[in-house]
Amino acid sequence: MQVKVKFTAGGIVNAVIDVEHTGDVKNARKAASKALEEASGKKFPVSRLALIYGGKQLADGMKIHEYSIKHNDTLLAHLKAIVLSEPIESPSSDDTSVFPTPESGLISPFPVPLTNGDAEMMETMANKLASTEVLGTEKSEEAEPLPCNHCDGKIDSKCKFCGCVYCGEKDDEEKTLACDECGRFYHMRCLPDPITELPQGDWYCEYCVNDPNIVISGETRLDLSNTRKAKMPSATQTKNWGGGMACASASKTCTIVGKDYIGAIPGVHVGQSWRYRLQVTASGVHRPPVGGIAGSSTKPAVSIVLAGGYPEDEDRGEEFTYTGSGGYDLSGNKRTAKEQTSDQELTRQNRSLALACAAEVDDVNGAEAADWRLSSAIRVCRSYKIAKKHPEYAPSEGVRYDGLYRIVKYWRQKGESGHYVWRYLFRRDDPNPAPWTPEGKANIERWGLTLFDESPQAKLEKAAAKRKGKEPSGPKTKKVYTCTPSPEYLEMVRLDAANKRMWATMAETSYESVGKYLETLCDNTLQCPICQEFVQQPVTTSCGHTICSPCLCKGMKQYGVICPICRSDIADIGSIEVVRSTVNQDLVTILKALIPSYGNGWLTKPTTIGIQRALRTGKVVED
């Protein structure tokens, strides 16, 4: 293959050489030296020529392919000032070489440590080299030597700065070495370990040399087999532990509904499953990333997860008996705390389940609802972990949303460990069929519900499969579900003329589910530009921007009657008092149809204006 060689010191010389992909670097340097000499008519000694590619100097003994050099790549050529592999011949009077040599007086060693005078001398020499015309000009026969600040350049004087570091003599130049790192001179006979032959390749003095046993050289890989991490017990474990998701923090929060919302999450179908609990948290179905009960001692529980954590749990699908939390000793490793050591109490999350039952709270004997359908609805998820005891109702992997359940009764009894536990009887009360039934499986197929997994590990696997041209592993569906708006919903959108441009932009994209549609609408499209939250009490300006009414009032009070986004004049919207009591009723109607709980927490409830042709409630998607 052919590669380009480029020399740029003082002028530019370009050449092309032929090298083998598996050839030696030394042969490439010889070819580059010959090609550069033919292109410029100047000398390029092989012993001083270095080739650089990708910021690395090509070392003798290495192969071309080991530096990933490809056809038509460019190598940078550089001439070293000190020759190590072979003696430097004195230039003759008719030598056309323009490159500085030690005999020309342009190169001088600089021993360490350097004083202020040495630094000035280095700068003087660097300026001298920079001002020397390298290409296109014949070398002067007489070169002015650069004086040494310590001995004034006298040949017969001993100086450890411009002579041998050990003896200070300046004789026997053919047997004098210069360190490639610091540039100091050393007689071969004066070295701590004297040598008689010139070394091949680079040479470093005893102060600059590194131990090759502790230095990673060239393309050598770092040996990690003897590190501290390699000796830890975790180095030999084969379990994935969730691909790092078990100890990750939540990166997204559900903004469609609040954390205390009771009932089904808008846009989430029965049968939807997630690979990790953290993804269930982001969906809003069950907020706690670890705990099995979402609730507090003052508010009813809103969701639970069945994960088979207690031996007393019994699952019959439409009904199940759930054991409360507590009683385990969590002072050590929580993953291995599988034995109950104390009685459970009707406090915190256990009490939140009791508050969800339509009966008086009794922390001694428990209670039973007179009408269990009056109990608060609780979202129930099942984990793959319950497959050990009840495989007929457990998902094959991950966590699955199984619909709404209500508590029939709760009571206190002695568990298998000999300590008391609180038990709760749940009964299913959801209009959608259970996901383990034939009807539920048909809905999952029709809606195209697959295992949701957007973890970093899954993204890397998908990217790798895409690069290889293969389909990513995982469950496949025969039919891809597309969110199709109903005629009633389209009529509501048509009535919201103030946001015509926004709804047109939303319609340009197809969504695989209602959840994705709501996520885009709440997190991006209808995000207030001032408070950066899902817009509440929306007001749409004449320029087509939707802002929270309280936020717009604050902006008008501080900056005047202008739009905080585009700075347009919005005087037609009225005064601050008018804006405070005005909302875009057409937009509120749409959001109430999508999210039934929207606007329930406002101090001022929006009033219904006139007879709307669109339905106030109803299904958003044609099932």
Coordinates of C-alpha atoms in Angstrom, one line a residue:
M1 CA 0.0 0.0 0.0
Q2 CA 1.0 3.6 -0.5
V3 CA 1.3 6.2 2.3
K4 CA 2.2 9.8 2.2
V5 CA 5.2 11.3 4.1
K6 CA 5.3 15.0 5.0
F7 CA 8.2 17.0 6.4
T8 CA 7.3 20.5 7.7
A9 CA 10.4 21.8 9.6
G10 CA 11.1 25.2 8.0
G11 CA 9.5 24.1 4.7
I12 CA 7.2 21.4 3.3
V13 CA 8.5 18.3 1.6
N14 CA 5.9 15.7 0.4
A15 CA 6.7 12.2 -0.7
V16 CA 4.9 8.9 -1.3
I17 CA 6.4 5.5 -0.3
D18 CA 5.3 1.9 -0.8
V19 CA 5.1 -0.1 2.4
E20 CA 3.8 -3.5 3.3
H21 CA 0.8 -3.8 5.7
T22 CA 2.8 -6.2 7.8
G23 CA 6.2 -4.6 7.1
D24 CA 8.7 -3.3 9.7
V25 CA 8.8 0.4 10.8
K26 CA 12.6 0.4 10.2
N27 CA 12.1 -0.4 6.5
A28 CA 9.5 2.3 6.3
R29 CA 12.0 4.9 7.7
K30 CA 14.5 3.8 5.1
A31 CA 12.0 4.2 2.3
A32 CA 10.9 7.6 3.7
S33 CA 14.5 8.8 3.9
K34 CA 15.1 7.9 0.2
A35 CA 11.9 9.4 -1.0
L36 CA 12.4 12.7 0.9
E37 CA 15.9 13.1 -0.5
E38 CA 14.6 12.6 -4.0
A39 CA 11.8 15.1 -3.5
S40 CA 14.0 17.8 -2.0
G41 CA 17.5 17.1 -3.0
K42 CA 18.6 17.3 0.6
K43 CA 19.9 14.7 3.0
F44 CA 17.6 12.9 5.4
P45 CA 19.8 10.5 7.4
V46 CA 17.9 7.3 8.4
S47 CA 19.5 7.4 11.9
R48 CA 17.9 10.8 12.6
L49 CA 14.6 10.3 10.8
A50 CA 11.5 9.6 12.9
L51 CA 8.0 9.0 11.6
I52 CA 4.9 10.0 13.6
Y53 CA 1.3 8.9 13.1
G54 CA -1.7 9.7 15.2
G55 CA 0.5 11.4 17.8
K56 CA 2.7 8.3 18.2
Q57 CA 6.3 7.9 17.1
L58 CA 6.7 4.7 15.1
A59 CA 9.2 2.5 17.0
D60 CA 11.6 0.1 15.4
G61 CA 10.6 -3.5 16.0
M62 CA 6.9 -2.7 15.5
K63 CA 4.8 -3.5 12.4
I64 CA 3.0 -1.0 10.3
H65 CA -0.4 -2.6 10.9
E66 CA 0.1 -2.3 14.7
Y67 CA -0.4 1.5 14.4
S68 CA -3.6 1.1 12.3
I69 CA -2.0 2.8 9.3
K70 CA -4.1 2.4 6.2
H71 CA -3.7 3.1 2.5
N72 CA -3.2 6.8 1.6
D73 CA -2.7 7.9 5.3
T74 CA -0.1 10.6 6.0
L75 CA 3.0 10.2 8.2
L76 CA 4.8 13.2 9.6
A77 CA 8.6 13.1 9.3
H78 CA 10.9 14.6 11.9
L79 CA 14.7 14.8 12.2
K80 CA 16.3 14.2 15.6
A81 CA 19.0 16.6 16.6
I82 CA 21.2 13.9 18.2
V83 CA 22.2 10.7 16.4
L84 CA 22.3 7.6 18.7
S85 CA 22.4 4.6 16.3
E86 CA 25.4 5.7 14.2
P87 CA 28.1 8.4 14.3
I88 CA 27.5 11.7 12.6
E89 CA 29.8 12.4 9.7
S90 CA 31.2 15.9 9.4
P91 CA 29.6 17.7 6.5
S92 CA 31.8 18.6 3.5
S93 CA 32.0 22.0 1.9
D94 CA 29.8 20.9 -1.0
D95 CA 27.2 19.2 1.2
T96 CA 23.7 20.4 0.3
S97 CA 22.1 19.3 3.5
V98 CA 20.4 22.2 5.3
F99 CA 19.7 20.4 8.6
P100 CA 21.6 21.4 11.7
T101 CA 24.2 19.1 13.1
P102 CA 26.3 19.3 16.3
E103 CA 29.3 20.3 14.2
S104 CA 27.4 23.2 12.7
G105 CA 27.2 24.8 16.2
L106 CA 23.5 24.9 16.1
I107 CA 23.0 22.0 18.5
S108 CA 24.2 22.0 22.1
P109 CA 23.3 19.9 25.1
F110 CA 21.5 21.4 28.1
P111 CA 22.3 19.7 31.4
V112 CA 19.9 19.8 34.3
P113 CA 19.4 21.6 36.6
L114 CA 19.2 24.8 34.5
T115 CA 19.8 28.2 35.8
N116 CA 18.3 31.5 34.6
G117 CA 21.3 31.9 32.3
D118 CA 20.8 28.4 30.9
A119 CA 17.2 29.2 30.1
E120 CA 18.2 32.4 28.2
M121 CA 20.8 30.3 26.3
M122 CA 18.1 27.8 25.4
E123 CA 15.8 30.6 24.1
T124 CA 18.7 32.1 22.1
M125 CA 19.5 28.7 20.5
A126 CA 15.8 28.1 19.8
N127 CA 15.5 31.5 18.0
K128 CA 18.7 30.7 16.1
L129 CA 17.2 27.4 14.9
A130 CA 13.9 29.0 14.0
S131 CA 15.6 31.8 12.0
T132 CA 17.7 29.3 10.0
E133 CA 16.4 28.8 6.5
V134 CA 16.0 25.1 6.3
L135 CA 14.8 24.5 2.7
G136 CA 15.7 26.3 -0.5
T137 CA 18.9 27.9 0.9
E138 CA 22.5 26.5 0.9
K139 CA 24.1 26.0 4.3
S140 CA 26.7 28.6 5.3
E141 CA 30.2 27.1 5.3
E142 CA 31.1 28.9 8.6
A143 CA 28.5 28.6 11.4
E144 CA 28.8 30.8 14.4
P145 CA 29.1 28.6 17.5
L146 CA 26.7 29.3 20.4
P147 CA 28.7 30.1 23.6
C148 CA 28.2 28.2 26.9
N149 CA 27.2 30.5 29.8
H150 CA 29.5 28.6 32.1
C151 CA 32.8 28.1 30.1
D152 CA 32.2 30.5 27.1
G153 CA 32.6 27.5 24.8
K154 CA 36.3 27.0 25.4
I155 CA 37.4 23.6 24.0
D156 CA 40.2 23.0 26.5
S157 CA 38.1 23.8 29.6
K158 CA 36.3 21.3 31.6
C159 CA 32.5 22.0 31.8
K160 CA 29.8 19.6 32.9
F161 CA 27.2 21.7 31.1
C162 CA 28.5 21.4 27.6
G163 CA 30.9 18.5 28.1
C164 CA 30.6 15.1 29.7
V165 CA 28.4 15.2 32.8
Y166 CA 30.9 13.0 34.7
C167 CA 34.3 14.2 33.7
G168 CA 33.6 17.6 32.0
E169 CA 35.9 16.8 29.1
K170 CA 34.9 17.6 25.5
D171 CA 37.0 15.1 23.7
D172 CA 36.2 11.8 21.9
E173 CA 33.0 13.0 20.2
E174 CA 32.5 9.7 18.4
K175 CA 32.1 7.9 21.7
T176 CA 29.9 10.6 23.3
L177 CA 26.2 9.9 23.9
A178 CA 23.4 12.5 24.3
C179 CA 20.3 11.7 26.3
D180 CA 17.2 11.8 24.2
E181 CA 15.3 13.2 27.1
C182 CA 17.5 15.9 28.8
G183 CA 20.1 16.4 26.1
R184 CA 23.2 16.1 28.4
F185 CA 26.4 14.6 27.1
Y186 CA 28.0 11.4 28.4
H187 CA 31.3 9.7 27.5
M188 CA 30.6 6.0 27.0
R189 CA 33.7 5.2 29.1
C190 CA 32.4 7.4 32.0
L191 CA 29.0 5.8 32.4
P192 CA 28.4 3.8 35.7
D193 CA 28.2 0.7 33.4
P194 CA 30.7 1.6 30.6
I195 CA 29.8 0.5 27.1
T196 CA 32.0 0.1 24.0
E197 CA 29.5 0.1 21.2
L198 CA 26.9 2.7 20.2
P199 CA 23.4 1.7 21.3
Q200 CA 20.8 1.1 18.7
G201 CA 17.7 3.3 18.9
D202 CA 16.9 5.9 21.6
W203 CA 19.2 6.2 24.6
Y204 CA 18.4 7.7 28.0
C205 CA 20.7 8.6 30.9
E206 CA 20.3 7.1 34.3
Y207 CA 18.2 10.1 35.4
C208 CA 15.7 9.9 32.6
V209 CA 15.4 6.1 32.0
N210 CA 12.3 4.3 33.1
D211 CA 11.9 0.8 34.4
P212 CA 10.3 -1.1 31.4
N213 CA 8.7 -3.5 33.9
I214 CA 6.4 -0.7 35.3
V215 CA 5.9 1.3 32.1
I216 CA 3.2 0.4 29.5
S217 CA 5.0 0.6 26.2
G218 CA 3.8 0.8 22.6
E219 CA 0.7 -1.3 22.0
T220 CA 1.1 -3.4 25.2
R221 CA -2.1 -3.9 27.2
L222 CA -2.3 -3.2 30.9
D223 CA -2.4 -6.3 33.1
L224 CA -5.3 -5.9 35.5
S225 CA -5.2 -9.5 36.9
N226 CA -3.2 -8.5 40.0
T227 CA -5.1 -5.4 40.9
R228 CA -7.2 -4.8 44.1
K229 CA -10.4 -5.0 42.2
A230 CA -9.5 -8.3 40.6
K231 CA -9.0 -9.8 44.0
M232 CA -12.4 -8.8 45.4
P233 CA -15.2 -11.5 45.6
S234 CA -17.3 -9.5 43.1
A235 CA -14.7 -10.2 40.4
T236 CA -15.7 -13.9 40.2
Q237 CA -19.5 -13.4 40.5
T238 CA -21.5 -14.2 37.4
K239 CA -24.8 -12.6 38.4
N240 CA -25.6 -9.4 36.6
W241 CA -27.3 -7.7 39.6
G242 CA -29.6 -5.7 37.3
G243 CA -26.9 -4.4 35.0
G244 CA -26.2 -1.5 37.4
M245 CA -29.9 -0.5 37.6
A246 CA -30.2 -1.8 41.1
C247 CA -28.2 1.1 42.6
A248 CA -29.1 3.7 39.9
S249 CA -31.1 6.8 40.7
A250 CA -34.3 7.9 38.9
S251 CA -33.6 10.1 35.9
K252 CA -37.2 10.9 35.1
T253 CA -40.4 11.5 37.1
C254 CA -44.0 11.1 36.0
T255 CA -45.6 14.5 35.5
I256 CA -48.9 13.3 34.2
V257 CA -50.3 12.8 37.7
G258 CA -49.2 13.5 41.2
K259 CA -47.5 10.9 43.5
D260 CA -50.7 10.5 45.6
Y261 CA -52.9 9.9 42.5
I262 CA -55.5 7.1 43.1
G263 CA -56.5 5.0 40.1
A264 CA -55.1 3.9 36.8
I265 CA -52.3 6.0 35.3
P266 CA -53.6 7.6 32.0
G267 CA -51.9 6.0 29.1
V268 CA -50.8 2.8 30.9
H269 CA -52.6 -0.3 29.8
V270 CA -53.2 -3.5 31.9
G271 CA -50.4 -5.9 30.9
Q272 CA -47.7 -3.3 30.4
S273 CA -44.4 -4.6 31.8
W274 CA -41.0 -3.1 32.6
R275 CA -37.7 -4.8 33.0
Y276 CA -36.5 -2.9 36.1
R277 CA -38.3 -1.4 39.1
L278 CA -36.7 2.0 38.4
Q279 CA -38.6 2.1 35.1
V280 CA -41.9 1.4 36.9
T281 CA -41.1 4.4 39.1
A282 CA -40.6 6.6 36.0
S283 CA -44.0 5.5 34.6
G284 CA -45.8 6.6 37.8
V285 CA -47.5 3.2 38.3
H286 CA -45.5 2.5 41.5
R287 CA -43.3 5.4 42.7
P288 CA -41.0 3.7 45.4
P289 CA -38.0 2.2 43.6
V290 CA -37.4 -0.4 46.3
G291 CA -40.4 -0.5 48.8
G292 CA -43.4 -2.7 48.0
I293 CA -46.1 -0.2 49.3
A294 CA -46.6 3.3 48.0
G295 CA -48.3 5.3 50.9
S296 CA -47.8 7.0 54.2
S297 CA -49.3 6.9 57.7
T298 CA -51.6 9.8 56.9
K299 CA -52.7 8.9 53.3
P300 CA -54.2 5.7 51.8
A301 CA -51.9 3.5 49.8
V302 CA -52.0 4.0 46.0
S303 CA -50.0 1.0 44.7
I304 CA -48.2 -2.2 45.7
V305 CA -45.8 -4.7 44.2
L306 CA -46.1 -8.5 44.7
A307 CA -42.6 -9.8 44.8
G308 CA -42.9 -12.9 47.1
G309 CA -41.0 -11.3 50.0
Y310 CA -43.0 -13.0 52.8
P311 CA -43.8 -16.7 53.1
E312 CA -47.4 -15.9 54.2
D313 CA -48.3 -14.4 50.8
E314 CA -51.0 -16.3 48.8
D315 CA -51.9 -15.4 45.2
R316 CA -55.1 -16.7 43.5
G317 CA -55.1 -14.2 40.6
E318 CA -58.4 -12.3 41.1
E319 CA -57.8 -12.4 44.9
F320 CA -54.6 -12.5 46.9
T321 CA -53.5 -12.2 50.5
Y322 CA -50.7 -9.6 51.0
T323 CA -48.4 -9.4 54.0
G324 CA -47.4 -5.9 55.3
S325 CA -43.9 -4.6 55.7
G326 CA -41.5 -4.7 58.6
G327 CA -40.2 -7.3 61.0
Y328 CA -36.9 -7.9 59.2
D329 CA -33.5 -7.0 60.6
L330 CA -32.0 -4.6 58.0
S331 CA -28.9 -3.6 59.9
G332 CA -26.7 -5.7 57.7
N333 CA -27.1 -6.7 54.0
K334 CA -30.7 -6.0 53.0
R335 CA -30.4 -8.5 50.2
T336 CA -29.8 -11.4 52.6
A337 CA -32.3 -10.3 55.3
K338 CA -34.9 -13.1 54.7
E339 CA -35.8 -14.0 58.3
Q340 CA -38.4 -12.1 60.3
T341 CA -37.0 -11.1 63.8
S342 CA -39.8 -9.0 65.3
D343 CA -43.6 -8.3 65.1
Q344 CA -45.0 -6.0 62.5
E345 CA -46.8 -2.9 63.6
L346 CA -49.7 -1.1 62.0
T347 CA -47.7 2.0 61.2
R348 CA -46.3 3.8 58.2
Q349 CA -47.0 1.8 55.0
N350 CA -49.0 -0.8 56.9
R351 CA -51.3 1.9 58.2
S352 CA -51.7 3.4 54.7
L353 CA -53.1 0.0 53.6
A354 CA -55.6 0.1 56.5
L355 CA -56.6 3.6 55.5
A356 CA -57.4 2.4 52.0
C357 CA -59.9 -0.1 53.4
A358 CA -63.5 1.2 53.7
A359 CA -63.6 0.5 57.5
E360 CA -62.4 2.1 60.7
V361 CA -58.7 1.7 61.5
D362 CA -58.2 -0.9 64.2
D363 CA -54.5 -1.4 65.1
V364 CA -55.3 -4.4 67.4
N365 CA -57.7 -6.7 65.6
G366 CA -58.0 -5.2 62.1
A367 CA -61.3 -4.6 60.3
E368 CA -63.4 -5.6 57.4
A369 CA -65.2 -3.3 54.9
A370 CA -68.9 -3.4 54.8
D371 CA -68.8 -2.9 51.1
W372 CA -65.3 -3.6 49.7
R373 CA -66.1 -1.7 46.5
L374 CA -66.0 1.5 48.5
S375 CA -62.4 0.9 49.5
S376 CA -59.8 3.0 47.7
A377 CA -58.5 1.6 44.4
I378 CA -54.9 0.4 44.6
R379 CA -52.7 -0.3 41.5
V380 CA -51.1 -3.8 41.7
C381 CA -47.9 -4.9 40.0
R382 CA -46.6 -8.4 40.0
S383 CA -42.9 -9.2 39.8
Y384 CA -41.3 -12.2 38.1
K385 CA -40.0 -13.3 41.6
I386 CA -43.4 -14.7 42.6
A387 CA -43.1 -17.4 39.9
K388 CA -41.5 -19.7 42.5
K389 CA -44.9 -20.0 44.2
H390 CA -47.5 -18.9 41.7
P391 CA -46.1 -19.2 38.1
E392 CA -49.6 -19.1 36.6
Y393 CA -50.0 -15.4 37.6
A394 CA -46.4 -14.2 37.4
P395 CA -44.8 -12.4 34.4
S396 CA -42.0 -14.2 32.6
E397 CA -39.6 -11.3 33.3
G398 CA -39.6 -7.9 34.8
V399 CA -42.6 -6.2 36.6
R400 CA -46.1 -6.1 35.1
Y401 CA -49.1 -3.9 35.8
D402 CA -52.2 -6.1 36.6
G403 CA -54.9 -3.4 37.1
L404 CA -56.8 -2.1 40.1
Y405 CA -57.6 -4.0 43.3
R406 CA -59.4 -3.1 46.5
I407 CA -58.9 -4.2 50.1
V408 CA -61.7 -6.4 51.5
K409 CA -60.3 -6.8 55.0
Y410 CA -57.1 -6.8 57.1
W411 CA -56.1 -8.6 60.2
R412 CA -53.2 -9.5 62.5
Q413 CA -52.0 -13.1 62.9
K414 CA -48.9 -15.1 63.9
G415 CA -46.7 -15.8 60.9
E416 CA -44.5 -18.8 60.1
S417 CA -41.6 -17.2 61.9
G418 CA -43.5 -17.1 65.1
H419 CA -43.9 -13.3 65.0
Y420 CA -47.1 -11.4 64.2
V421 CA -47.7 -10.0 60.8
W422 CA -50.5 -7.9 59.2
R423 CA -52.3 -9.5 56.3
Y424 CA -54.6 -7.8 53.7
L425 CA -57.1 -9.5 51.4
F426 CA -57.2 -7.8 48.0
R427 CA -59.9 -8.4 45.3
R428 CA -59.6 -7.3 41.7
D429 CA -61.9 -4.5 40.5
D430 CA -60.8 -3.4 37.1
P431 CA -62.9 -3.1 33.9
N432 CA -60.0 -4.5 31.8
P433 CA -59.4 -8.3 31.8
A434 CA -56.4 -9.7 33.7
P435 CA -53.3 -10.2 31.6
W436 CA -53.1 -13.9 32.3
T437 CA -56.6 -14.5 30.8
P438 CA -57.1 -15.2 27.1
E439 CA -58.9 -11.8 26.8
G440 CA -56.0 -10.0 28.5
K441 CA -53.4 -11.7 26.3
A442 CA -55.5 -10.6 23.3
N443 CA -55.4 -7.0 24.5
I444 CA -51.6 -7.2 25.0
E445 CA -51.3 -8.5 21.4
R446 CA -53.7 -5.9 20.0
W447 CA -52.0 -3.0 21.9
G448 CA -48.5 -4.2 21.0
L449 CA -47.4 -4.1 24.6
T450 CA -43.7 -5.3 24.9
L451 CA -41.2 -5.4 27.7
F452 CA -40.2 -1.8 28.3
D453 CA -36.4 -1.5 28.7
E454 CA -34.6 1.8 28.1
S455 CA -31.6 1.0 30.4
P456 CA -28.1 2.0 29.2
Q457 CA -27.2 -1.7 28.8
A458 CA -30.3 -2.3 26.6
K459 CA -29.4 0.8 24.5
L460 CA -25.9 -0.5 24.0
E461 CA -27.2 -3.9 22.9
K462 CA -29.6 -2.4 20.4
A463 CA -26.8 -0.1 19.0
A464 CA -24.5 -3.1 18.6
A465 CA -27.2 -5.2 16.9
K466 CA -28.0 -2.3 14.6
R467 CA -24.3 -2.0 13.6
K468 CA -24.2 -5.7 12.8
G469 CA -27.4 -5.5 10.8
K470 CA -29.2 -7.9 13.2
E471 CA -32.5 -7.6 15.0
P472 CA -32.1 -6.9 18.8
S473 CA -33.0 -9.8 21.1
G474 CA -36.3 -9.7 23.0
P475 CA -40.0 -10.3 22.6
K476 CA -41.4 -9.5 19.2
T477 CA -45.0 -8.5 18.3
K478 CA -46.8 -9.4 15.1
K479 CA -48.6 -6.1 15.1
V480 CA -47.4 -2.6 15.8
Y481 CA -50.0 -0.6 17.7
T482 CA -50.4 3.1 16.7
C483 CA -52.2 5.7 18.8
T484 CA -55.3 6.7 16.7
P485 CA -57.4 9.6 18.1
S486 CA -61.1 9.2 18.3
P487 CA -63.6 11.5 16.4
E488 CA -64.6 13.0 19.8
Y489 CA -61.0 13.9 20.6
L490 CA -60.4 15.3 17.1
E491 CA -63.5 17.5 17.6
M492 CA -62.1 18.8 20.9
V493 CA -58.8 19.6 19.3
R494 CA -60.6 21.5 16.4
L495 CA -62.4 23.7 19.0
D496 CA -59.1 24.8 20.5
A497 CA -58.3 27.2 17.7
A498 CA -55.8 29.2 19.9
N499 CA -53.4 26.2 19.9
K500 CA -54.0 25.2 16.3
R501 CA -50.3 25.3 15.4
M502 CA -49.4 23.2 18.5
W503 CA -51.9 20.5 17.7
A504 CA -50.8 20.4 14.0
T505 CA -47.2 19.8 15.2
M506 CA -48.4 17.0 17.5
A507 CA -50.3 15.4 14.6
E508 CA -47.2 15.2 12.4
T509 CA -45.8 12.4 14.6
S510 CA -47.2 8.9 15.1
Y511 CA -47.1 7.5 18.7
E512 CA -46.9 3.8 19.6
S513 CA -49.1 4.3 22.7
V514 CA -51.3 6.8 24.5
G515 CA -48.6 6.9 27.2
K516 CA -46.0 8.1 24.7
Y517 CA -48.5 10.7 23.5
L518 CA -49.2 12.0 27.0
E519 CA -45.5 12.0 27.9
T520 CA -44.7 14.2 24.9
L521 CA -47.7 16.5 25.6
C522 CA -47.0 17.0 29.3
D523 CA -43.2 17.0 29.4
N524 CA -42.4 18.9 26.2
T525 CA -45.3 20.5 24.3
L526 CA -47.3 21.9 27.3
Q527 CA -44.4 22.7 29.6
C528 CA -44.7 26.2 31.0
P529 CA -41.7 28.3 29.9
I530 CA -41.5 30.1 33.2
C531 CA -41.9 27.4 35.9
Q532 CA -40.8 24.5 33.6
E533 CA -43.6 22.3 34.8
F534 CA -46.7 20.8 33.2
V535 CA -48.9 23.9 32.6
Q536 CA -51.7 24.5 35.1
Q537 CA -54.6 27.0 34.7
P538 CA -53.4 27.4 31.0
V539 CA -53.7 30.8 29.3
T540 CA -53.0 30.9 25.5
T541 CA -51.6 34.2 24.2
S542 CA -52.5 35.8 20.8
C543 CA -49.1 34.6 19.6
G544 CA -50.0 31.0 20.3
H545 CA -48.0 30.3 23.4
T546 CA -49.6 28.5 26.4
I547 CA -48.4 29.6 29.9
C548 CA -49.7 29.0 33.5
S549 CA -52.0 31.9 34.5
P550 CA -50.1 32.7 37.8
C551 CA -46.7 32.6 36.0
L552 CA -48.0 34.9 33.2
C553 CA -49.3 37.4 35.8
K554 CA -45.9 37.5 37.5
G555 CA -44.2 38.1 34.1
M556 CA -46.6 40.9 33.2
K557 CA -46.1 42.5 36.5
Q558 CA -42.3 42.5 36.2
Y559 CA -41.7 42.9 32.4
G560 CA -44.9 44.4 31.1
V561 CA -47.6 43.2 28.8
I562 CA -45.4 41.1 26.5
C563 CA -45.1 37.4 25.8
P564 CA -42.2 35.8 27.8
I565 CA -41.3 33.6 24.9
C566 CA -41.3 35.7 21.7
R567 CA -41.7 39.2 23.3
S568 CA -44.8 40.0 21.3
D569 CA -47.3 42.5 22.4
I570 CA -50.2 40.7 24.2
A571 CA -52.2 43.8 25.3
D572 CA -55.3 42.2 23.8
I573 CA -55.3 39.6 26.5
G574 CA -56.4 42.2 29.1
S575 CA -55.1 43.3 32.5
I576 CA -53.5 41.1 35.2
E577 CA -56.8 40.8 37.0
V578 CA -58.4 39.4 33.8
V579 CA -55.6 37.0 33.2
R580 CA -55.8 35.7 36.8
S581 CA -59.4 34.7 36.3
T582 CA -59.1 33.4 32.7
V583 CA -58.2 30.0 31.4
N584 CA -58.2 28.4 28.0
Q585 CA -61.4 26.3 28.6
D586 CA -61.1 24.4 25.3
L587 CA -57.6 23.2 26.3
V588 CA -58.8 22.3 29.8
T589 CA -61.5 20.2 28.2
I590 CA -59.0 18.2 26.2
L591 CA -56.7 17.7 29.2
K592 CA -59.6 16.6 31.4
A593 CA -60.5 14.0 28.8
L594 CA -56.9 12.8 28.7
I595 CA -56.2 13.1 32.4
P596 CA -59.3 12.9 34.6
S597 CA -57.5 14.3 37.6
Y598 CA -56.3 17.4 35.8
G599 CA -57.4 20.6 37.6
N600 CA -58.6 18.9 40.7
G601 CA -56.1 20.7 42.9
W602 CA -56.8 24.2 41.7
L603 CA -58.2 26.7 44.2
T604 CA -60.4 28.2 41.5
K605 CA -62.2 25.5 39.5
P606 CA -62.7 26.3 35.7
T607 CA -66.3 26.8 34.7
T608 CA -67.9 25.2 31.8
I609 CA -68.6 27.7 29.0
G610 CA -71.7 27.1 26.8
I611 CA -72.5 23.8 25.1
Q612 CA -69.5 22.1 23.7
R613 CA -69.8 19.9 20.7
A614 CA -67.0 17.7 22.0
L615 CA -67.5 15.2 24.7
R616 CA -66.1 16.2 28.1
T617 CA -65.0 12.7 28.9
G618 CA -64.6 9.5 26.9
K619 CA -62.0 7.3 25.4
V620 CA -59.0 8.9 23.7
V621 CA -58.1 5.9 21.6
E622 CA -60.3 3.8 19.4
D623 CA -60.0 0.3 21.0

